Short mmCIF file of C-alpha atoms in Angstrom, two decimals:
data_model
loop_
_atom_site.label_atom_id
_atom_site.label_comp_id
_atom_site.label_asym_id
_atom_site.label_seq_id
_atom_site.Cartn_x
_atom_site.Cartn_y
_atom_site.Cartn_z
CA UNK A 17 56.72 71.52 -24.95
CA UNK A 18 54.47 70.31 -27.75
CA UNK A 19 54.03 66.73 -28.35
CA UNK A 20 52.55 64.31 -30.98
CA UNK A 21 51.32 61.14 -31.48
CA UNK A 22 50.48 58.85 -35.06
CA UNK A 23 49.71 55.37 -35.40
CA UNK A 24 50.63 53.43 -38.78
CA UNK A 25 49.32 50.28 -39.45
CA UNK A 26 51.23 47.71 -41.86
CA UNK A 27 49.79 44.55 -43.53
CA UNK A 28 52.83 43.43 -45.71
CA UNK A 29 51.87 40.94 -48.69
CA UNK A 30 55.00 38.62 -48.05
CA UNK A 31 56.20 37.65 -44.49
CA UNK A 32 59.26 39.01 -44.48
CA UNK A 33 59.97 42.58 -45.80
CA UNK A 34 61.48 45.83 -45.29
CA UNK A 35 59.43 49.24 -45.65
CA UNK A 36 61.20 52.49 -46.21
CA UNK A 37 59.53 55.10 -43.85
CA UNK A 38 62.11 58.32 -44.54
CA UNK A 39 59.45 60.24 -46.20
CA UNK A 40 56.47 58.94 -43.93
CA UNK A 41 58.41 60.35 -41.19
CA UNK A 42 59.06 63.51 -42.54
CA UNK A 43 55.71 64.27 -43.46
CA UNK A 44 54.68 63.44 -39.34
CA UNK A 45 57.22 65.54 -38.29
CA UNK A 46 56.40 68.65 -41.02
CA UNK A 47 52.65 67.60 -39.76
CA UNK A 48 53.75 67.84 -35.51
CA UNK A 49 55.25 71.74 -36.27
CA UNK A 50 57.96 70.78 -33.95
CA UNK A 51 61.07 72.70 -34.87
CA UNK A 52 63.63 70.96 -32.14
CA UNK A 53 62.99 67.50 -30.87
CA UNK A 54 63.38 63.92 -30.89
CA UNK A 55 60.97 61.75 -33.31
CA UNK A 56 60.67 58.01 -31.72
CA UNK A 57 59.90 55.50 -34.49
CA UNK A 58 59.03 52.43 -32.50
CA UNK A 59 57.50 48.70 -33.40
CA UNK A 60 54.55 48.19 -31.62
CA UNK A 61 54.76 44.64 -32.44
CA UNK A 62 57.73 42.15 -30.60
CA UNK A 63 58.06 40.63 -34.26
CA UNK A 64 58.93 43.74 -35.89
CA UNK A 65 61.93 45.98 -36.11
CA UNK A 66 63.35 49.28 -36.97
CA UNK A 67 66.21 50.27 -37.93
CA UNK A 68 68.13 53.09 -39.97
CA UNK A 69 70.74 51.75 -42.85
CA UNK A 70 71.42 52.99 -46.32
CA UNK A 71 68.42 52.45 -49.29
CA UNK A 72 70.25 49.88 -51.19
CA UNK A 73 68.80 47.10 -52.56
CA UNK A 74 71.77 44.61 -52.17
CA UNK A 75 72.89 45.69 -49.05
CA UNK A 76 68.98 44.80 -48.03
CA UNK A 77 69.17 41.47 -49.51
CA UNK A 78 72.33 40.81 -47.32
CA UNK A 79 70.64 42.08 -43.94
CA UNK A 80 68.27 39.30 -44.90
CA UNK A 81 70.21 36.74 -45.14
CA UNK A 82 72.51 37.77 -42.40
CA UNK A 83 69.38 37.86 -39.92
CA UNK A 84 68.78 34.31 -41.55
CA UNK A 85 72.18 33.27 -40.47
CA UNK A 86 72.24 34.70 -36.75
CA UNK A 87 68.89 34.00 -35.92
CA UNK A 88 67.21 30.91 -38.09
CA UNK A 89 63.87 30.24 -39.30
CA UNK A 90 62.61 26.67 -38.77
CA UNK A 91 64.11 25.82 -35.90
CA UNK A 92 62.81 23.88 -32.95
CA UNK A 93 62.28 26.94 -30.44
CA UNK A 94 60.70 26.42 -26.96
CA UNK A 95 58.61 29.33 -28.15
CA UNK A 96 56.55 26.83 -31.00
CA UNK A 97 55.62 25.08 -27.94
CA UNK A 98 52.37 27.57 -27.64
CA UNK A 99 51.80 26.89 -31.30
CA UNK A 100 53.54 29.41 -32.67
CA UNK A 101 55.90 29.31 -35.41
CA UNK A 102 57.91 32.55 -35.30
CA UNK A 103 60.66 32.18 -33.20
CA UNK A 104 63.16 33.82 -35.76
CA UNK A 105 61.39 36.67 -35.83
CA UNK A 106 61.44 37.39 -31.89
CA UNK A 107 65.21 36.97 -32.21
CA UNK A 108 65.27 39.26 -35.05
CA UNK A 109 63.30 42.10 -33.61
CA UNK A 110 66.37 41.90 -30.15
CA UNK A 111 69.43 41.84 -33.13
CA UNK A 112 68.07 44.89 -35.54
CA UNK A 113 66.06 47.05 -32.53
CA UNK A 114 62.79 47.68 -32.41
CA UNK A 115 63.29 51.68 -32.38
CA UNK A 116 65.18 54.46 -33.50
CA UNK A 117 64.63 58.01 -32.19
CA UNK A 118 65.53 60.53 -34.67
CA UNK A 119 66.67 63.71 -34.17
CA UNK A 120 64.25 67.07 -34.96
CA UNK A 121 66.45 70.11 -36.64
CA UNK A 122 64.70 73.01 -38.37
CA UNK A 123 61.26 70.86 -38.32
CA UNK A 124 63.51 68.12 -40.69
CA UNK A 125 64.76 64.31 -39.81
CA UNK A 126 68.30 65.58 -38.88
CA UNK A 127 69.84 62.47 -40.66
CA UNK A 128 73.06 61.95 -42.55
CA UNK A 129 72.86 62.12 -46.77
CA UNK A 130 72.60 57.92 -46.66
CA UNK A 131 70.44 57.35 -43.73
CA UNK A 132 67.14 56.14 -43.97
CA UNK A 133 64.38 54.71 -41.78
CA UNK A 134 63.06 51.09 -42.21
CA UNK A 135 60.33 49.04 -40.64
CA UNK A 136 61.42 45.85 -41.06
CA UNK A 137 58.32 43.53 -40.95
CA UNK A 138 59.85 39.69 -39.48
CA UNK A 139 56.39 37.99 -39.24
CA UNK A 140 53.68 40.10 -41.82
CA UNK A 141 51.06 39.33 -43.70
CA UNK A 142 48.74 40.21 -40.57
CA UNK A 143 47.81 43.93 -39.40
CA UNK A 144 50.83 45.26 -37.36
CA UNK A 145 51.27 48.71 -35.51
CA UNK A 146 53.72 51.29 -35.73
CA UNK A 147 54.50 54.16 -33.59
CA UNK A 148 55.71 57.77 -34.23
CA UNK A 149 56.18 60.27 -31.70
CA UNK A 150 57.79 63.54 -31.50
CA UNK A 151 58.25 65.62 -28.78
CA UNK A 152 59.96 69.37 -28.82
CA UNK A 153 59.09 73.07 -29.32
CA UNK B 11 62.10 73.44 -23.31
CA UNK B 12 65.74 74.02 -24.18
CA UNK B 13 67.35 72.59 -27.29
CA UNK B 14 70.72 71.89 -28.16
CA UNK B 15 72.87 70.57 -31.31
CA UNK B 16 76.79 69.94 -31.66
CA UNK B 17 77.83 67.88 -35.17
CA UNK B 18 80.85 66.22 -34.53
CA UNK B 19 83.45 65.19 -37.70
CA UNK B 20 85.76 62.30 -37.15
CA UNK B 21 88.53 61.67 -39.42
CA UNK B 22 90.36 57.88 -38.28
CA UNK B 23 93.41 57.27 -39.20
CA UNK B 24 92.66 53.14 -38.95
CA UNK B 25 90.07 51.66 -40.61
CA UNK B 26 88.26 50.58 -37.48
CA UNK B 27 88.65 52.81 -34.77
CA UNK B 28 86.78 52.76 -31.24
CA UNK B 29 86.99 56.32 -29.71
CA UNK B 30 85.82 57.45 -25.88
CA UNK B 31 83.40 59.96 -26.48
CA UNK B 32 82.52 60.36 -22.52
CA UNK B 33 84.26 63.64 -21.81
CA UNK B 34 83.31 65.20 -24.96
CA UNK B 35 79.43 64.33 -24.36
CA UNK B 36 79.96 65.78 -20.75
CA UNK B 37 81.12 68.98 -22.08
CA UNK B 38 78.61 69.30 -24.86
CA UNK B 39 75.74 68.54 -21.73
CA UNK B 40 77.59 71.79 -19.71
CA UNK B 41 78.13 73.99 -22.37
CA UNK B 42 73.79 73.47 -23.20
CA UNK B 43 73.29 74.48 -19.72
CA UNK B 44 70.70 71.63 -19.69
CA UNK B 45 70.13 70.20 -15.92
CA UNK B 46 67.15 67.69 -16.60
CA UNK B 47 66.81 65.93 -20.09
CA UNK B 48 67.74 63.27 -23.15
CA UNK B 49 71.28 63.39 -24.72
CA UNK B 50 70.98 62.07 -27.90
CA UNK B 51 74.37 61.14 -29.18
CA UNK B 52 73.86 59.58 -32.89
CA UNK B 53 75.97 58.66 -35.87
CA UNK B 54 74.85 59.89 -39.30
CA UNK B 55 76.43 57.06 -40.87
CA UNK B 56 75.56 53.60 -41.49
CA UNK B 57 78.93 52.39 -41.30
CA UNK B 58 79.60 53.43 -37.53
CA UNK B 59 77.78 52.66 -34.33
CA UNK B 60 77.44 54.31 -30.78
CA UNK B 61 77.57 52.05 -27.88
CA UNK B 62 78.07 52.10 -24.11
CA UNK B 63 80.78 49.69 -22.27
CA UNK B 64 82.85 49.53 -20.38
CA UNK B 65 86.64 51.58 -21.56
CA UNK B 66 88.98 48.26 -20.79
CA UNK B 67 91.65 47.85 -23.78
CA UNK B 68 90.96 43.81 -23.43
CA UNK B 69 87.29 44.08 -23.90
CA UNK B 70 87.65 46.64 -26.49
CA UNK B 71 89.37 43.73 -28.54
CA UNK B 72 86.95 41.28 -27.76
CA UNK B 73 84.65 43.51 -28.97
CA UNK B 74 86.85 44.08 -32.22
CA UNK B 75 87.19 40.22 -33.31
CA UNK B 76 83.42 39.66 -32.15
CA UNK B 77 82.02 41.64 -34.64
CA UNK B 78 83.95 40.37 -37.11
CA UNK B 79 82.77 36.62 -36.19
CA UNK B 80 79.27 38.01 -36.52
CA UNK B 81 79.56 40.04 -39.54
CA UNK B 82 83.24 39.02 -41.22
CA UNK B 83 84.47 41.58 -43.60
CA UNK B 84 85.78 39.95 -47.01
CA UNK B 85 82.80 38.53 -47.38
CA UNK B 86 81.09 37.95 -51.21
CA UNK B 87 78.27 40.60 -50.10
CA UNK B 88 75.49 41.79 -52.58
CA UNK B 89 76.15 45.45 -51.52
CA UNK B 90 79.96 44.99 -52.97
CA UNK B 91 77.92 44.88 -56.71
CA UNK B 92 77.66 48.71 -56.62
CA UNK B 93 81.53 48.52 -56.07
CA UNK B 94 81.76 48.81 -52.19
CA UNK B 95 83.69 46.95 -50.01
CA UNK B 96 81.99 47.86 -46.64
CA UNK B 97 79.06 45.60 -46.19
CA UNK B 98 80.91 44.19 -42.97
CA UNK B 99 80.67 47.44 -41.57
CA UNK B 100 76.43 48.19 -42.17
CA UNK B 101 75.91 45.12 -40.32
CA UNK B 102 78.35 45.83 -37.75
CA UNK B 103 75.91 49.04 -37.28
CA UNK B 104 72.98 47.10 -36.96
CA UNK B 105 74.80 44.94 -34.13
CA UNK B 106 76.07 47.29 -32.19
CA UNK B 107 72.83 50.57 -33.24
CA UNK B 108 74.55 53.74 -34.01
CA UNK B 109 72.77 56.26 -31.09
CA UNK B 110 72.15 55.82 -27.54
CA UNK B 111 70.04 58.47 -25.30
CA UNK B 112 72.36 59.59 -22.61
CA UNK B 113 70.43 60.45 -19.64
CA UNK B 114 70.80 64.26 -18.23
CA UNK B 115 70.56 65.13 -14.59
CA UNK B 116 71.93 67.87 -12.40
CA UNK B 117 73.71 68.86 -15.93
CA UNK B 118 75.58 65.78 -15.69
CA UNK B 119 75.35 62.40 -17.85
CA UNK B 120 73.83 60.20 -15.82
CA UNK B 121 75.77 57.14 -15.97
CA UNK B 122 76.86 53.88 -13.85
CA UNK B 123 80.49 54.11 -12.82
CA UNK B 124 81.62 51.67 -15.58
CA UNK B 125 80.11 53.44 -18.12
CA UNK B 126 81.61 54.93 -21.57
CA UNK B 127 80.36 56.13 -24.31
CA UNK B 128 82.23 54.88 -27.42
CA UNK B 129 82.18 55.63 -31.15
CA UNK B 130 82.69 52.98 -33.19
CA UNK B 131 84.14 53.36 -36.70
CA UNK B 132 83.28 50.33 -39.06
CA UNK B 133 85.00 52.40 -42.64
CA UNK B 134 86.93 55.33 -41.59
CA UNK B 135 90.10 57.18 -43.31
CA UNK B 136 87.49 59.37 -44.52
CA UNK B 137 84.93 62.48 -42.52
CA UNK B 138 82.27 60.88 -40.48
CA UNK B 139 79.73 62.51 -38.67
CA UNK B 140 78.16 62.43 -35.28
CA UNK B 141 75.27 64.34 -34.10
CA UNK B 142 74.57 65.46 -29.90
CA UNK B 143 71.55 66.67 -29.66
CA UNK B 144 70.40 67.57 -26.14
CA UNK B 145 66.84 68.61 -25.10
CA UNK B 146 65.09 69.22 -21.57
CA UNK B 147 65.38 72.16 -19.17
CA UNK C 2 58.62 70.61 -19.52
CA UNK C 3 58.40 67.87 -16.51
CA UNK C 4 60.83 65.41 -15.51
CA UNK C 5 60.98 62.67 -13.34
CA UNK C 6 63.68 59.71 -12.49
CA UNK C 7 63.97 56.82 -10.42
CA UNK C 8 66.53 54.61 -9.89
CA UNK C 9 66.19 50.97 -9.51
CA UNK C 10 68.32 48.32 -7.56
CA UNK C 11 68.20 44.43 -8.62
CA UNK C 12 70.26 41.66 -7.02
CA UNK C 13 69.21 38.78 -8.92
CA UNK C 14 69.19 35.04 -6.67
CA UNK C 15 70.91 33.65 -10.20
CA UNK C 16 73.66 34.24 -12.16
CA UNK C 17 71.51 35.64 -15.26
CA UNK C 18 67.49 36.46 -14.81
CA UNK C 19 65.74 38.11 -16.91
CA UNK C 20 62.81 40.15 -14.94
CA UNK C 21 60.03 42.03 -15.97
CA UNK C 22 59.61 45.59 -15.58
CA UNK C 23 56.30 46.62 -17.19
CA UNK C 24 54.46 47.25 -13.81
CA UNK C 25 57.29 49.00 -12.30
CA UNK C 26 57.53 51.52 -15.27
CA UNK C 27 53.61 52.19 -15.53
CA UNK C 28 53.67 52.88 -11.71
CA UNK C 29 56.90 55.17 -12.22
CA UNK C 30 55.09 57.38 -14.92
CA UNK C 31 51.94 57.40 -12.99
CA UNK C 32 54.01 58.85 -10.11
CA UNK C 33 55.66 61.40 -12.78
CA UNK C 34 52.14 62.25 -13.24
CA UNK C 35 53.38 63.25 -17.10
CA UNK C 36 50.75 62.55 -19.64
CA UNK C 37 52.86 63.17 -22.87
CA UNK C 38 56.64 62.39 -23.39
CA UNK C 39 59.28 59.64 -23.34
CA UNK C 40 60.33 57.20 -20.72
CA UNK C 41 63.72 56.27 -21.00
CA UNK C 42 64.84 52.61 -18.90
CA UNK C 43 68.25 52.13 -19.07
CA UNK C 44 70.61 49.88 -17.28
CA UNK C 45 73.87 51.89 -15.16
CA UNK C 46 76.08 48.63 -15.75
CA UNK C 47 77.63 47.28 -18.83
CA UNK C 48 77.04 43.73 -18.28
CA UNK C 49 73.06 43.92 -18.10
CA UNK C 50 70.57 45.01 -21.04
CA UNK C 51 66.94 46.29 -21.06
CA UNK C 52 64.58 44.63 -23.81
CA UNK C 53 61.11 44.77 -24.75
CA UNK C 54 59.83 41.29 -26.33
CA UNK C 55 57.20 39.05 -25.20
CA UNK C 56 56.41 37.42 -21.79
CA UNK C 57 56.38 34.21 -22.52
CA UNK C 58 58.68 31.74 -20.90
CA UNK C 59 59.18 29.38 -23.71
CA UNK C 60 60.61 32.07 -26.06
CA UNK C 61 62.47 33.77 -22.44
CA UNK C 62 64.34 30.28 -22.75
CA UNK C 63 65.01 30.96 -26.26
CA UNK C 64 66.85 34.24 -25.80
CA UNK C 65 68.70 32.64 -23.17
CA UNK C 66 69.97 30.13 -25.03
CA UNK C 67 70.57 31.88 -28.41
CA UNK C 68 72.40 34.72 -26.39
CA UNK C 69 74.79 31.99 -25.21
CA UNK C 70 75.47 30.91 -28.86
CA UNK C 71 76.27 33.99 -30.55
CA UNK C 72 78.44 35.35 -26.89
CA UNK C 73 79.33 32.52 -25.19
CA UNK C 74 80.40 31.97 -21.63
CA UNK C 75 83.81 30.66 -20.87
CA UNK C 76 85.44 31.57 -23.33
CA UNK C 77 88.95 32.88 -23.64
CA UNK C 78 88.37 36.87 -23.72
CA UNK C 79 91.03 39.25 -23.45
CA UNK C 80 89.27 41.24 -20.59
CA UNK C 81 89.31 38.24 -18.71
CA UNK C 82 93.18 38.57 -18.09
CA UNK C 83 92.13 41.56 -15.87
CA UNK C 84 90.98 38.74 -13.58
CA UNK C 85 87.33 39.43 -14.59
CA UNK C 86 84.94 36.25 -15.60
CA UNK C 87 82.00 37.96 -17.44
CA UNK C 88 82.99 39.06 -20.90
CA UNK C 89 80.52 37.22 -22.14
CA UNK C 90 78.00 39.66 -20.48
CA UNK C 91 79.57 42.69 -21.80
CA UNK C 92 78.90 41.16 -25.36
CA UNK C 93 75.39 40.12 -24.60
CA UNK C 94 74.43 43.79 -23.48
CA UNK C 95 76.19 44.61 -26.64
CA UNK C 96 73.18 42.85 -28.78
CA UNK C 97 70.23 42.98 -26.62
CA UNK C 98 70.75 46.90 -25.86
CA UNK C 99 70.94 48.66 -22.81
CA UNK C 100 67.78 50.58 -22.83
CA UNK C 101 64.80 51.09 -24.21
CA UNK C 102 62.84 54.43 -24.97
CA UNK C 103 58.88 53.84 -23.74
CA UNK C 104 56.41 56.22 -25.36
CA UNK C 105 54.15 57.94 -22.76
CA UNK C 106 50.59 58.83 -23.87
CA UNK C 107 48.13 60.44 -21.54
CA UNK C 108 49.33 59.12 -18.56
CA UNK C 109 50.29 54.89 -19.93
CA UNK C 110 53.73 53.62 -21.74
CA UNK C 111 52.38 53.26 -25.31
CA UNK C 112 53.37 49.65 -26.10
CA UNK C 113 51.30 46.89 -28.03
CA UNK C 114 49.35 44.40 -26.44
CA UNK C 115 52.52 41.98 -26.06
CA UNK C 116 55.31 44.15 -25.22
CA UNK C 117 56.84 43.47 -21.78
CA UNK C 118 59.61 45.45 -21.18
CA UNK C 119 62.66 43.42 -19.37
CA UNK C 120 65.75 44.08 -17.40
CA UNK C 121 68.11 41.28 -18.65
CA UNK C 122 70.73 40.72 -15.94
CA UNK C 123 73.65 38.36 -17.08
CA UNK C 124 76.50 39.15 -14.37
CA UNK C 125 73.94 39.23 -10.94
CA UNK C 126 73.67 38.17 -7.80
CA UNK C 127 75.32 41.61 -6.73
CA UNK C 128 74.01 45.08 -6.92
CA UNK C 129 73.01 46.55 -10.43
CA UNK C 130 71.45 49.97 -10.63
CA UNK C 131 68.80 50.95 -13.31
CA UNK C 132 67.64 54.19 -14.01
CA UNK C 133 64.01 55.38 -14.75
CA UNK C 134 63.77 59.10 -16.22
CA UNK C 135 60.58 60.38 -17.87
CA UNK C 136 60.57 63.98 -19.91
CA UNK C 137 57.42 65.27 -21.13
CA UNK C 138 53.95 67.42 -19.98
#
């Protein structure tokens, strides 16, 4: 079994955004020379998420408004009590996931023709980790 | 390290559609003659989920007008400007995640007495695929 | 390829707890004695979750209450005419996920300086089984 191990770091300009990582991932997993495996894409961060959905700009615009709706900014969370102000974005991270594990075919992202791989950033402007690991043969 | 893969093709004949995928992910974890390892048991769509629950008729239908209070179809979406109709069914996704890891031990899916695996079809009437992928020894 | 896996029994004093795991997983891996691979924590019930979000009680508060608004208790659920009282647990394991996949790297779960990983139990005060398997080198 061969295994392999990159860190990404993100430092989004706005606070909120979303980050496709399709091709970042395949490049990690052409760099690992695993063949068959599983690739975990995971948040570091507990106000960060991942998730897999289609490349389309609307259909971004309504997960952002939808997370908006289920799980508000600006609201008087026990949470602020420490001084913080994100909240929203801990509730965010537990709706969307904060990992996918993608599966290793052929040394490719075995994904369907409209999947692909977002880091979806809840609480940016600040250095934030990423991890990517693949394990296989 | 062993490695397995099984694509799956569902055709529903509803629009929404929740099949038991329990015995079918049972066989696919014999037939790899894996005893110890990961069953990864995805979608490769973005309009269908994976989930575990429990395989009760009544809870299947809570589940059913649940997701549709938290993401209602018929809804003035931004994704229905490229001329789909489905944005209900992305979110649904990203509620319910479309892949769980099935634990494998003694070649068996290791899972608590109440527990099914289920696909869940958000946009069916059309091929959909699902991907097993198994890996361990 | 290694593999380890431990199962875990909680019976919560309360109806819903949420308790955290970290320790117990970064003693189970050091027991694996595996230095590179995943660690997969998953619940074995349907009405529990596993998380990974901060420890901090304020925001544990939070999730408790924001969990009851979008799957309330009480309510009039279908699989409650099978004499059951907890569908509101089944749909809160339905958001918050049943299990998390921990990276391992040389010999440690990989997670960011505030990731606690949780066992969220929302039906308790009765025997619930967790499972603990590790794959890797």
């Amino acid at each position: 079994m061969k295994s392999y191990t990159q860190y990404l770091t993100f430092n989004t300009k706005k606070h909120r955004e979303f980050i496709n990582l399709t091709e970042k991932v395949t490049q990690e997993i052409e760099k690992s020379t695993i063949q068959e495996g599983f690739c975990l894409v995971s948040a570091m961060h507990i106000t960060a998420g991942v998730f897999i959905n289609d490349n389309e700009l609307g259909l971004l615009t309504d997960i952002e408004s939808w997370l908006n709706k289920l799980a508000p900014e600006g609201q008087n969370y026990n949470h602020h009590k420490t001084g913080e102000t994100n909240g929203d974005a801990h509730l965010r991270n537990l709706v969307i996931g904060h990992q996918v594990t993608v599966p290793v075919t052929k040394g490719r992202p075995d994904l369907g023709p409209w999947q692909s791989i977002f880091y979806a950033e809840f609480d940016g402007q600040r250095d934030k980790k990423l991890l990517i690991k693949i394990i296989g043969e």
